[in-house]
Amino acid sequence: MTLCSRSVGRPLVMGVLNVTPDSFFDGGRYIDHEAAIARGREMIRQGADIVDVGGESTRPGAAAVSDEEELRRVLPVIEVLAEEVPVSIDTTKASVARHAVKAGAVLVNDVSASLERVAAETGAAFVAMHRRGTPADMQNDPRYDDVVKEVRDYLAVRAERATKAGVKEVWVDPGIGFGKTAWHNLQLLAGLDELVALGHPVLVGTSRKTFLGHIAAGTLTPAGAIGAGAKPAPPEDRFEGSLASATFAMAMGAAAVRVHDVAATVQAARLVGPVRT
Ligand code: HH2
């Protein structure tokens, strides 16, 4: 049975657990292993289907972390939580992915979409995410002729590459906020059915991201533009947009959403599940 075919009768909710000092929303809260495990258990109680453990922030401008440090952060947490829930490892490093699967992770969530060999060798499922650029430069004026088509075509190629490498379960993810403007993110949500049509489970992560700060602050015009110098509301004020966008993504056919706010999103998933055709 694949991760995605587990019949919970609704889209899956992946809870975010960043064991980092600098993640843009939960950074610093769970850097202590006991605190991270407690948070993972809290998300399980709230109904999380998967807990996504990360040891390196991908936010724009984030500092790079060594393999050793990333492993030190995530492994003790994965070892415990993997006994209690399916765990995914959010990493772009082959050695971290390999050790994480050995410690019990069942899904390699790779924002660089390049670890398909590790997933194939270890038997883990694999998320191929679209991004443009690196955390250092990805938000420097990203441009697309047709963002939905370009992201879809990229994901089709990466998914095929992963399948050919022998990965048994390949997920795709449009990479909301990774080298995209607010308008690009909204277009990707509107065109999500085109990604769903690729035939792979689609994962969407909008939770607390900057474009929702512009929605909260009212600085995004209906035409999708943001005025020069407009400031987004801070991540703490982006709950409503996070829930609304996750609900929208699930209604559009996303198989799973990656969120910080598990309890509320599970309720939304329970609503979408029965009404989605
Ligand atoms: N977004 C983030 C990290 N990993 N993985 C997938 N598949 N899709 C996403 O949209 C995605 C992701 C960024 O969010 P977060 O982990 O909360 O922050 P940070 O990267 O600062 O740790």
PDB file of C-alpha atoms and ligand atoms in Angstrom:
ATOM      1  CA  MET A   1       0.000   0.000   0.000  1.00  0.00           C
ATOM      2  CA  THR A   2       1.304   3.442  -0.843  1.00  0.00           C
ATOM      3  CA  LEU A   3       1.346   6.345   1.585  1.00  0.00           C
ATOM      4  CA  CYS A   4      -1.235   8.153  -0.477  1.00  0.00           C
ATOM      5  CA  SER A   5      -3.638   5.255  -0.846  1.00  0.00           C
ATOM      6  CA  ARG A   6      -4.087   4.873   2.913  1.00  0.00           C
ATOM      7  CA  SER A   7      -7.832   5.271   3.004  1.00  0.00           C
ATOM      8  CA  VAL A   8      -8.491   8.090   5.425  1.00  0.00           C
ATOM      9  CA  GLY A   9     -11.217   9.257   3.026  1.00  0.00           C
ATOM     10  CA  ARG A  10      -9.876  12.783   2.768  1.00  0.00           C
ATOM     11  CA  PRO A  11      -6.775  14.643   1.605  1.00  0.00           C
ATOM     12  CA  LEU A  12      -3.758  14.002   3.816  1.00  0.00           C
ATOM     13  CA  VAL A  13      -2.428  16.595   6.231  1.00  0.00           C
ATOM     14  CA  MET A  14       1.338  16.811   6.598  1.00  0.00           C
ATOM     15  CA  GLY A  15       2.410  18.654   9.739  1.00  0.00           C
ATOM     16  CA  VAL A  16       5.546  20.818   9.542  1.00  0.00           C
ATOM     17  CA  LEU A  17       8.211  20.228  12.177  1.00  0.00           C
ATOM     18  CA  ASN A  18      11.326  22.330  11.726  1.00  0.00           C
ATOM     19  CA  VAL A  19      14.180  21.415  14.071  1.00  0.00           C
ATOM     20  CA  THR A  20      15.966  24.628  13.149  1.00  0.00           C
ATOM     21  CA  PRO A  21      16.854  27.953  14.754  1.00  0.00           C
ATOM     22  CA  ASP A  22      15.808  30.003  11.734  1.00  0.00           C
ATOM     23  CA  SER A  23      12.734  28.658   9.915  1.00  0.00           C
ATOM     24  CA  PHE A  24      10.498  31.557   9.010  1.00  0.00           C
ATOM     25  CA  PHE A  25       7.572  30.556  11.244  1.00  0.00           C
ATOM     26  CA  ASP A  26       8.504  27.850  13.763  1.00  0.00           C
ATOM     27  CA  GLY A  27      12.276  28.490  13.796  1.00  0.00           C
ATOM     28  CA  GLY A  28      13.803  28.197  17.277  1.00  0.00           C
ATOM     29  CA  ARG A  29      10.701  26.661  18.881  1.00  0.00           C
ATOM     30  CA  TYR A  30      11.695  23.018  18.354  1.00  0.00           C
ATOM     31  CA  ILE A  31      15.473  23.091  18.167  1.00  0.00           C
ATOM     32  CA  ASP A  32      15.506  21.116  21.416  1.00  0.00           C
ATOM     33  CA  HIS A  33      14.820  17.434  20.644  1.00  0.00           C
ATOM     34  CA  GLU A  34      12.346  16.959  23.497  1.00  0.00           C
ATOM     35  CA  ALA A  35      10.378  20.006  22.370  1.00  0.00           C
ATOM     36  CA  ALA A  36      10.384  18.753  18.775  1.00  0.00           C
ATOM     37  CA  ILE A  37       9.127  15.304  19.791  1.00  0.00           C
ATOM     38  CA  ALA A  38       6.423  16.860  21.965  1.00  0.00           C
ATOM     39  CA  ARG A  39       5.312  19.034  19.063  1.00  0.00           C
ATOM     40  CA  GLY A  40       5.274  16.020  16.734  1.00  0.00           C
ATOM     41  CA  ARG A  41       3.065  14.145  19.215  1.00  0.00           C
ATOM     42  CA  GLU A  42       0.782  17.143  19.509  1.00  0.00           C
ATOM     43  CA  MET A  43       0.342  17.163  15.723  1.00  0.00           C
ATOM     44  CA  ILE A  44      -0.374  13.410  15.769  1.00  0.00           C
ATOM     45  CA  ARG A  45      -3.098  14.010  18.384  1.00  0.00           C
ATOM     46  CA  GLN A  46      -4.484  16.743  16.145  1.00  0.00           C
ATOM     47  CA  GLY A  47      -4.802  14.273  13.276  1.00  0.00           C
ATOM     48  CA  ALA A  48      -1.625  14.742  11.215  1.00  0.00           C
ATOM     49  CA  ASP A  49      -1.245  11.906   8.708  1.00  0.00           C
ATOM     50  CA  ILE A  50       2.448  12.609   8.132  1.00  0.00           C
ATOM     51  CA  VAL A  51       5.001  14.650  10.092  1.00  0.00           C
ATOM     52  CA  ASP A  52       7.579  16.413   7.918  1.00  0.00           C
ATOM     53  CA  VAL A  53      10.845  16.825   9.826  1.00  0.00           C
ATOM     54  CA  GLY A  54      13.367  19.376   8.562  1.00  0.00           C
ATOM     55  CA  GLY A  55      16.783  20.433   9.842  1.00  0.00           C
ATOM     56  CA  GLU A  56      17.597  23.232   7.414  1.00  0.00           C
ATOM     57  CA  SER A  57      15.514  26.277   6.605  1.00  0.00           C
ATOM     58  CA  THR A  58      14.739  26.942   2.940  1.00  0.00           C
ATOM     59  CA  ARG A  59      13.501  30.491   3.504  1.00  0.00           C
ATOM     60  CA  PRO A  60      14.958  33.172   1.236  1.00  0.00           C
ATOM     61  CA  GLY A  61      18.471  34.022   2.463  1.00  0.00           C
ATOM     62  CA  ALA A  62      18.694  31.102   4.942  1.00  0.00           C
ATOM     63  CA  ALA A  63      22.180  29.962   6.004  1.00  0.00           C
ATOM     64  CA  ALA A  64      23.427  26.592   4.695  1.00  0.00           C
ATOM     65  CA  VAL A  65      23.870  23.803   7.264  1.00  0.00           C
ATOM     66  CA  SER A  66      26.444  20.965   7.217  1.00  0.00           C
ATOM     67  CA  ASP A  67      25.347  17.333   6.809  1.00  0.00           C
ATOM     68  CA  GLU A  68      26.528  16.580  10.356  1.00  0.00           C
ATOM     69  CA  GLU A  69      24.577  19.418  11.917  1.00  0.00           C
ATOM     70  CA  GLU A  70      21.423  18.632   9.947  1.00  0.00           C
ATOM     71  CA  LEU A  71      21.627  14.969  11.009  1.00  0.00           C
ATOM     72  CA  ARG A  72      22.250  15.946  14.634  1.00  0.00           C
ATOM     73  CA  ARG A  73      19.064  17.998  14.539  1.00  0.00           C
ATOM     74  CA  VAL A  74      16.690  15.555  12.857  1.00  0.00           C
ATOM     75  CA  LEU A  75      17.738  11.946  13.538  1.00  0.00           C
ATOM     76  CA  PRO A  76      16.813  11.673  17.254  1.00  0.00           C
ATOM     77  CA  VAL A  77      13.424  13.198  16.458  1.00  0.00           C
ATOM     78  CA  ILE A  78      12.741  10.896  13.508  1.00  0.00           C
ATOM     79  CA  GLU A  79      13.770   7.796  15.479  1.00  0.00           C
ATOM     80  CA  VAL A  80      11.058   8.468  18.049  1.00  0.00           C
ATOM     81  CA  LEU A  81       8.259   9.859  15.879  1.00  0.00           C
ATOM     82  CA  ALA A  82       8.618   7.259  13.115  1.00  0.00           C
ATOM     83  CA  GLU A  83       7.353   4.674  15.613  1.00  0.00           C
ATOM     84  CA  GLU A  84       4.145   6.669  15.936  1.00  0.00           C
ATOM     85  CA  VAL A  85       3.362   8.228  12.535  1.00  0.00           C
ATOM     86  CA  PRO A  86       4.640   8.179   8.924  1.00  0.00           C
ATOM     87  CA  VAL A  87       7.553  10.623   8.899  1.00  0.00           C
ATOM     88  CA  SER A  88       8.952  12.490   5.923  1.00  0.00           C
ATOM     89  CA  ILE A  89      12.403  14.040   5.807  1.00  0.00           C
ATOM     90  CA  ASP A  90      12.585  17.551   4.372  1.00  0.00           C
ATOM     91  CA  THR A  91      16.097  17.734   2.954  1.00  0.00           C
ATOM     92  CA  THR A  92      18.110  18.312  -0.199  1.00  0.00           C
ATOM     93  CA  LYS A  93      21.097  16.261   1.039  1.00  0.00           C
ATOM     94  CA  ALA A  94      21.561  12.639  -0.042  1.00  0.00           C
ATOM     95  CA  SER A  95      23.305  11.549   3.162  1.00  0.00           C
ATOM     96  CA  VAL A  96      20.643  13.146   5.360  1.00  0.00           C
ATOM     97  CA  ALA A  97      17.878  11.487   3.343  1.00  0.00           C
ATOM     98  CA  ARG A  98      19.622   8.103   3.538  1.00  0.00           C
ATOM     99  CA  HIS A  99      20.147   8.251   7.312  1.00  0.00           C
ATOM    100  CA  ALA A 100      16.640   9.566   7.863  1.00  0.00           C
ATOM    101  CA  VAL A 101      15.083   6.638   6.001  1.00  0.00           C
ATOM    102  CA  LYS A 102      17.266   4.257   7.991  1.00  0.00           C
ATOM    103  CA  ALA A 103      15.920   5.919  11.137  1.00  0.00           C
ATOM    104  CA  GLY A 104      12.338   5.309   9.972  1.00  0.00           C
ATOM    105  CA  ALA A 105      11.308   8.057   7.530  1.00  0.00           C
ATOM    106  CA  VAL A 106       9.136   6.770   4.681  1.00  0.00           C
ATOM    107  CA  LEU A 107       9.061   9.821   2.410  1.00  0.00           C
ATOM    108  CA  VAL A 108      11.904  11.951   1.038  1.00  0.00           C
ATOM    109  CA  ASN A 109      10.603  15.512   0.646  1.00  0.00           C
ATOM    110  CA  ASP A 110      13.171  17.182  -1.560  1.00  0.00           C
ATOM    111  CA  VAL A 111      12.700  20.825  -2.549  1.00  0.00           C
ATOM    112  CA  SER A 112      15.518  20.420  -5.098  1.00  0.00           C
ATOM    113  CA  ALA A 113      13.779  17.441  -6.799  1.00  0.00           C
ATOM    114  CA  SER A 114      17.099  15.647  -7.217  1.00  0.00           C
ATOM    115  CA  LEU A 115      17.224  12.860  -4.600  1.00  0.00           C
ATOM    116  CA  GLU A 116      15.265  10.292  -6.591  1.00  0.00           C
ATOM    117  CA  ARG A 117      18.154   7.789  -6.504  1.00  0.00           C
ATOM    118  CA  VAL A 118      18.231   7.818  -2.721  1.00  0.00           C
ATOM    119  CA  ALA A 119      14.473   7.324  -2.630  1.00  0.00           C
ATOM    120  CA  ALA A 120      14.747   4.459  -5.130  1.00  0.00           C
ATOM    121  CA  GLU A 121      17.613   2.765  -3.238  1.00  0.00           C
ATOM    122  CA  THR A 122      15.946   3.052   0.149  1.00  0.00           C
ATOM    123  CA  GLY A 123      12.391   2.263  -1.005  1.00  0.00           C
ATOM    124  CA  ALA A 124      11.035   5.574   0.291  1.00  0.00           C
ATOM    125  CA  ALA A 125       8.355   7.599  -1.453  1.00  0.00           C
ATOM    126  CA  PHE A 126       9.598  10.834  -3.034  1.00  0.00           C
ATOM    127  CA  VAL A 127       8.304  14.388  -3.342  1.00  0.00           C
ATOM    128  CA  ALA A 128       9.666  16.280  -6.350  1.00  0.00           C
ATOM    129  CA  MET A 129       9.119  19.996  -5.801  1.00  0.00           C
ATOM    130  CA  HIS A 130       9.529  22.807  -8.301  1.00  0.00           C
ATOM    131  CA  ARG A 131      11.740  25.717  -7.391  1.00  0.00           C
ATOM    132  CA  ARG A 132      13.628  28.325  -9.275  1.00  0.00           C
ATOM    133  CA  GLY A 133      17.034  29.398  -7.999  1.00  0.00           C
ATOM    134  CA  THR A 134      18.359  28.821  -4.497  1.00  0.00           C
ATOM    135  CA  PRO A 135      17.265  30.298  -1.163  1.00  0.00           C
ATOM    136  CA  ALA A 136      19.872  33.037  -1.725  1.00  0.00           C
ATOM    137  CA  ASP A 137      18.425  34.326  -4.991  1.00  0.00           C
ATOM    138  CA  MET A 138      15.048  32.729  -5.630  1.00  0.00           C
ATOM    139  CA  GLN A 139      12.937  35.799  -4.916  1.00  0.00           C
ATOM    140  CA  ASN A 140      14.997  38.142  -7.149  1.00  0.00           C
ATOM    141  CA  ASP A 141      12.355  39.082  -9.690  1.00  0.00           C
ATOM    142  CA  PRO A 142      11.225  35.591 -10.831  1.00  0.00           C
ATOM    143  CA  ARG A 143       9.584  35.595 -14.268  1.00  0.00           C
ATOM    144  CA  TYR A 144       7.623  33.009 -16.242  1.00  0.00           C
ATOM    145  CA  ASP A 145       5.768  33.183 -19.557  1.00  0.00           C
ATOM    146  CA  ASP A 146       3.193  30.703 -18.275  1.00  0.00           C
ATOM    147  CA  VAL A 147       3.932  29.639 -14.718  1.00  0.00           C
ATOM    148  CA  VAL A 148       1.446  26.748 -14.613  1.00  0.00           C
ATOM    149  CA  LYS A 149       2.728  25.227 -17.836  1.00  0.00           C
ATOM    150  CA  GLU A 150       6.397  25.670 -16.902  1.00  0.00           C
ATOM    151  CA  VAL A 151       5.920  24.146 -13.452  1.00  0.00           C
ATOM    152  CA  ARG A 152       3.793  21.306 -14.832  1.00  0.00           C
ATOM    153  CA  ASP A 153       6.324  20.474 -17.563  1.00  0.00           C
ATOM    154  CA  TYR A 154       9.205  20.530 -15.072  1.00  0.00           C
ATOM    155  CA  LEU A 155       7.362  18.268 -12.642  1.00  0.00           C
ATOM    156  CA  ALA A 156       6.413  15.863 -15.428  1.00  0.00           C
ATOM    157  CA  VAL A 157      10.098  15.471 -16.337  1.00  0.00           C
ATOM    158  CA  ARG A 158      11.239  15.087 -12.722  1.00  0.00           C
ATOM    159  CA  ALA A 159       8.477  12.614 -11.921  1.00  0.00           C
ATOM    160  CA  GLU A 160       9.348  10.506 -14.928  1.00  0.00           C
ATOM    161  CA  ARG A 161      13.022  10.588 -13.987  1.00  0.00           C
ATOM    162  CA  ALA A 162      12.131   9.387 -10.490  1.00  0.00           C
ATOM    163  CA  THR A 163       9.881   6.634 -11.804  1.00  0.00           C
ATOM    164  CA  LYS A 164      12.611   5.463 -14.173  1.00  0.00           C
ATOM    165  CA  ALA A 165      15.095   5.462 -11.286  1.00  0.00           C
ATOM    166  CA  GLY A 166      12.793   2.983  -9.550  1.00  0.00           C
ATOM    167  CA  VAL A 167      10.902   5.149  -7.050  1.00  0.00           C
ATOM    168  CA  LYS A 168       7.644   3.394  -6.257  1.00  0.00           C
ATOM    169  CA  GLU A 169       5.608   6.408  -5.183  1.00  0.00           C
ATOM    170  CA  VAL A 170       6.318   9.838  -6.677  1.00  0.00           C
ATOM    171  CA  TRP A 171       4.557  12.979  -5.465  1.00  0.00           C
ATOM    172  CA  VAL A 172       4.817  16.390  -7.102  1.00  0.00           C
ATOM    173  CA  ASP A 173       4.633  19.851  -5.551  1.00  0.00           C
ATOM    174  CA  PRO A 174       4.422  23.278  -7.262  1.00  0.00           C
ATOM    175  CA  GLY A 175       6.748  24.811  -4.663  1.00  0.00           C
ATOM    176  CA  ILE A 176       4.639  27.736  -3.537  1.00  0.00           C
ATOM    177  CA  GLY A 177       6.960  30.673  -2.748  1.00  0.00           C
ATOM    178  CA  PHE A 178      10.081  29.087  -4.215  1.00  0.00           C
ATOM    179  CA  GLY A 179      11.073  31.530  -6.950  1.00  0.00           C
ATOM    180  CA  LYS A 180       7.525  32.826  -7.420  1.00  0.00           C
ATOM    181  CA  THR A 181       5.738  36.108  -6.911  1.00  0.00           C
ATOM    182  CA  ALA A 182       2.422  36.319  -5.077  1.00  0.00           C
ATOM    183  CA  TRP A 183       0.707  36.347  -8.450  1.00  0.00           C
ATOM    184  CA  HIS A 184       2.565  33.221  -9.589  1.00  0.00           C
ATOM    185  CA  ASN A 185       1.490  31.451  -6.393  1.00  0.00           C
ATOM    186  CA  LEU A 186      -2.147  32.368  -7.007  1.00  0.00           C
ATOM    187  CA  GLN A 187      -1.959  31.240 -10.628  1.00  0.00           C
ATOM    188  CA  LEU A 188      -0.522  27.900  -9.493  1.00  0.00           C
ATOM    189  CA  LEU A 189      -3.378  27.433  -7.046  1.00  0.00           C
ATOM    190  CA  ALA A 190      -5.890  28.304  -9.780  1.00  0.00           C
ATOM    191  CA  GLY A 191      -4.209  25.874 -12.184  1.00  0.00           C
ATOM    192  CA  LEU A 192      -3.699  23.066  -9.714  1.00  0.00           C
ATOM    193  CA  ASP A 193      -5.995  20.759 -11.682  1.00  0.00           C
ATOM    194  CA  GLU A 194      -3.369  20.774 -14.458  1.00  0.00           C
ATOM    195  CA  LEU A 195      -0.792  19.423 -12.018  1.00  0.00           C
ATOM    196  CA  VAL A 196      -3.285  16.891 -10.663  1.00  0.00           C
ATOM    197  CA  ALA A 197      -3.755  15.707 -14.266  1.00  0.00           C
ATOM    198  CA  LEU A 198      -0.126  14.523 -14.286  1.00  0.00           C
ATOM    199  CA  GLY A 199      -1.417  11.520 -12.358  1.00  0.00           C
ATOM    200  CA  HIS A 200       0.851  11.807  -9.326  1.00  0.00           C
ATOM    201  CA  PRO A 201      -0.319  12.798  -5.851  1.00  0.00           C
ATOM    202  CA  VAL A 202       0.041  16.577  -5.559  1.00  0.00           C
ATOM    203  CA  LEU A 203       1.360  18.116  -2.343  1.00  0.00           C
ATOM    204  CA  VAL A 204       0.847  21.843  -1.718  1.00  0.00           C
ATOM    205  CA  GLY A 205       2.564  23.970   0.918  1.00  0.00           C
ATOM    206  CA  THR A 206       1.170  27.482   1.330  1.00  0.00           C
ATOM    207  CA  SER A 207       1.292  27.579   5.113  1.00  0.00           C
ATOM    208  CA  ARG A 208       2.129  31.026   6.566  1.00  0.00           C
ATOM    209  CA  LYS A 209       4.040  32.054   3.423  1.00  0.00           C
ATOM    210  CA  THR A 210       4.708  35.661   2.427  1.00  0.00           C
ATOM    211  CA  PHE A 211       2.019  35.965  -0.270  1.00  0.00           C
ATOM    212  CA  LEU A 212      -0.532  35.265   2.464  1.00  0.00           C
ATOM    213  CA  GLY A 213       0.999  38.137   4.433  1.00  0.00           C
ATOM    214  CA  HIS A 214       0.075  40.404   1.531  1.00  0.00           C
ATOM    215  CA  ILE A 215      -3.426  39.000   1.515  1.00  0.00           C
ATOM    216  CA  ALA A 216      -3.721  39.567   5.267  1.00  0.00           C
ATOM    217  CA  ALA A 217      -2.373  43.114   4.925  1.00  0.00           C
ATOM    218  CA  GLY A 218      -4.586  43.901   1.935  1.00  0.00           C
ATOM    219  CA  THR A 219      -1.540  44.865  -0.125  1.00  0.00           C
ATOM    220  CA  LEU A 220      -2.290  42.465  -2.991  1.00  0.00           C
ATOM    221  CA  THR A 221      -4.583  43.994  -5.609  1.00  0.00           C
ATOM    222  CA  PRO A 222      -7.294  41.894  -7.276  1.00  0.00           C
ATOM    223  CA  ALA A 223      -5.081  41.959 -10.393  1.00  0.00           C
ATOM    224  CA  GLY A 224      -2.284  40.296  -8.422  1.00  0.00           C
ATOM    225  CA  ALA A 225       0.075  43.256  -8.099  1.00  0.00           C
ATOM    226  CA  ILE A 226       1.822  44.394  -4.934  1.00  0.00           C
ATOM    227  CA  GLY A 227       2.564  48.083  -4.581  1.00  0.00           C
ATOM    228  CA  ALA A 228       6.197  49.155  -4.202  1.00  0.00           C
ATOM    229  CA  GLY A 229       7.228  49.096  -0.541  1.00  0.00           C
ATOM    230  CA  ALA A 230       4.085  47.228   0.566  1.00  0.00           C
ATOM    231  CA  LYS A 231       4.779  45.197   3.706  1.00  0.00           C
ATOM    232  CA  PRO A 232       3.226  41.761   4.261  1.00  0.00           C
ATOM    233  CA  ALA A 233       1.604  40.991   7.600  1.00  0.00           C
ATOM    234  CA  PRO A 234       3.922  38.829   9.777  1.00  0.00           C
ATOM    235  CA  PRO A 235       3.660  35.005   9.772  1.00  0.00           C
ATOM    236  CA  GLU A 236       1.640  35.058  13.047  1.00  0.00           C
ATOM    237  CA  ASP A 237      -1.127  36.904  11.177  1.00  0.00           C
ATOM    238  CA  ARG A 238      -1.352  34.484   8.256  1.00  0.00           C
ATOM    239  CA  PHE A 239      -3.487  31.720   9.779  1.00  0.00           C
ATOM    240  CA  GLU A 240      -6.710  32.549   7.957  1.00  0.00           C
ATOM    241  CA  GLY A 241      -5.011  32.722   4.563  1.00  0.00           C
ATOM    242  CA  SER A 242      -3.178  29.478   5.316  1.00  0.00           C
ATOM    243  CA  LEU A 243      -6.402  27.641   6.079  1.00  0.00           C
ATOM    244  CA  ALA A 244      -8.243  29.191   3.138  1.00  0.00           C
ATOM    245  CA  SER A 245      -5.475  28.356   0.665  1.00  0.00           C
ATOM    246  CA  ALA A 246      -5.045  24.793   1.982  1.00  0.00           C
ATOM    247  CA  THR A 247      -8.801  24.251   1.696  1.00  0.00           C
ATOM    248  CA  PHE A 248      -8.756  25.645  -1.839  1.00  0.00           C
ATOM    249  CA  ALA A 249      -5.833  23.403  -2.806  1.00  0.00           C
ATOM    250  CA  MET A 250      -7.577  20.329  -1.412  1.00  0.00           C
ATOM    251  CA  ALA A 251     -10.798  21.219  -3.230  1.00  0.00           C
ATOM    252  CA  MET A 252      -8.770  21.555  -6.447  1.00  0.00           C
ATOM    253  CA  GLY A 253      -7.509  18.010  -6.042  1.00  0.00           C
ATOM    254  CA  ALA A 254      -4.362  18.193  -3.903  1.00  0.00           C
ATOM    255  CA  ALA A 255      -3.718  14.798  -2.327  1.00  0.00           C
ATOM    256  CA  ALA A 256      -1.973  16.404   0.656  1.00  0.00           C
ATOM    257  CA  VAL A 257      -1.237  19.788   2.175  1.00  0.00           C
ATOM    258  CA  ARG A 258       1.834  20.727   4.202  1.00  0.00           C
ATOM    259  CA  VAL A 259       0.815  22.909   7.128  1.00  0.00           C
ATOM    260  CA  HIS A 260       1.815  24.336  10.494  1.00  0.00           C
ATOM    261  CA  ASP A 261      -1.805  24.480  11.699  1.00  0.00           C
ATOM    262  CA  VAL A 262      -2.741  20.823  11.794  1.00  0.00           C
ATOM    263  CA  ALA A 263      -5.931  20.808  13.889  1.00  0.00           C
ATOM    264  CA  ALA A 264      -7.763  23.374  11.759  1.00  0.00           C
ATOM    265  CA  THR A 265      -6.547  21.888   8.484  1.00  0.00           C
ATOM    266  CA  VAL A 266      -7.671  18.392   9.459  1.00  0.00           C
ATOM    267  CA  GLN A 267     -11.178  19.816   9.936  1.00  0.00           C
ATOM    268  CA  ALA A 268     -10.978  21.384   6.485  1.00  0.00           C
ATOM    269  CA  ALA A 269      -9.773  18.088   5.014  1.00  0.00           C
ATOM    270  CA  ARG A 270     -12.683  16.276   6.664  1.00  0.00           C
ATOM    271  CA  LEU A 271     -15.005  18.729   4.949  1.00  0.00           C
ATOM    272  CA  VAL A 272     -13.338  18.528   1.532  1.00  0.00           C
ATOM    273  CA  GLY A 273     -12.977  14.729   1.542  1.00  0.00           C
ATOM    274  CA  PRO A 274     -16.644  13.812   1.328  1.00  0.00           C
ATOM    275  CA  VAL A 275     -17.631  16.651  -1.039  1.00  0.00           C
ATOM    276  CA  ARG A 276     -14.737  16.383  -3.471  1.00  0.00           C
ATOM    277  CA  THR A 277     -15.683  14.363  -6.523  1.00  0.00           C
TER     278      THR A 277
HETATM  279  N1  HH2 B   1       7.959  24.681   1.895  1.00  0.00           N
HETATM  280  C1  HH2 B   1       8.914  24.834   2.830  1.00  0.00           C
HETATM  281  C2  HH2 B   1       9.779  23.769   3.140  1.00  0.00           C
HETATM  282  N2  HH2 B   1       9.634  22.573   2.554  1.00  0.00           N
HETATM  283  N3  HH2 B   1       8.500  21.165   1.055  1.00  0.00           N
HETATM  284  C3  HH2 B   1       7.543  20.988   0.140  1.00  0.00           C
HETATM  285  N4  HH2 B   1       7.378  19.797  -0.449  1.00  0.00           N
HETATM  286  N5  HH2 B   1       6.693  21.995  -0.231  1.00  0.00           N
HETATM  287  C4  HH2 B   1       6.779  23.243   0.322  1.00  0.00           C
HETATM  288  O1  HH2 B   1       5.988  24.138  -0.066  1.00  0.00           O
HETATM  289  C5  HH2 B   1       7.793  23.468   1.292  1.00  0.00           C
HETATM  290  C6  HH2 B   1       8.660  22.388   1.642  1.00  0.00           C
HETATM  291  C7  HH2 B   1       9.090  26.150   3.505  1.00  0.00           C
HETATM  292  O2  HH2 B   1       8.360  26.225   4.707  1.00  0.00           O
HETATM  293  P1  HH2 B   1       8.895  25.946   6.187  1.00  0.00           P
HETATM  294  O3  HH2 B   1       9.465  24.565   6.325  1.00  0.00           O
HETATM  295  O4  HH2 B   1       7.785  26.254   7.112  1.00  0.00           O
HETATM  296  O5  HH2 B   1      10.030  27.008   6.434  1.00  0.00           O
HETATM  297  P2  HH2 B   1      11.609  26.939   6.372  1.00  0.00           P
HETATM  298  O6  HH2 B   1      12.002  26.509   5.007  1.00  0.00           O
HETATM  299  O7  HH2 B   1      12.054  28.344   6.709  1.00  0.00           O
HETATM  300  O8  HH2 B   1      12.093  25.946   7.399  1.00  0.00           O
END
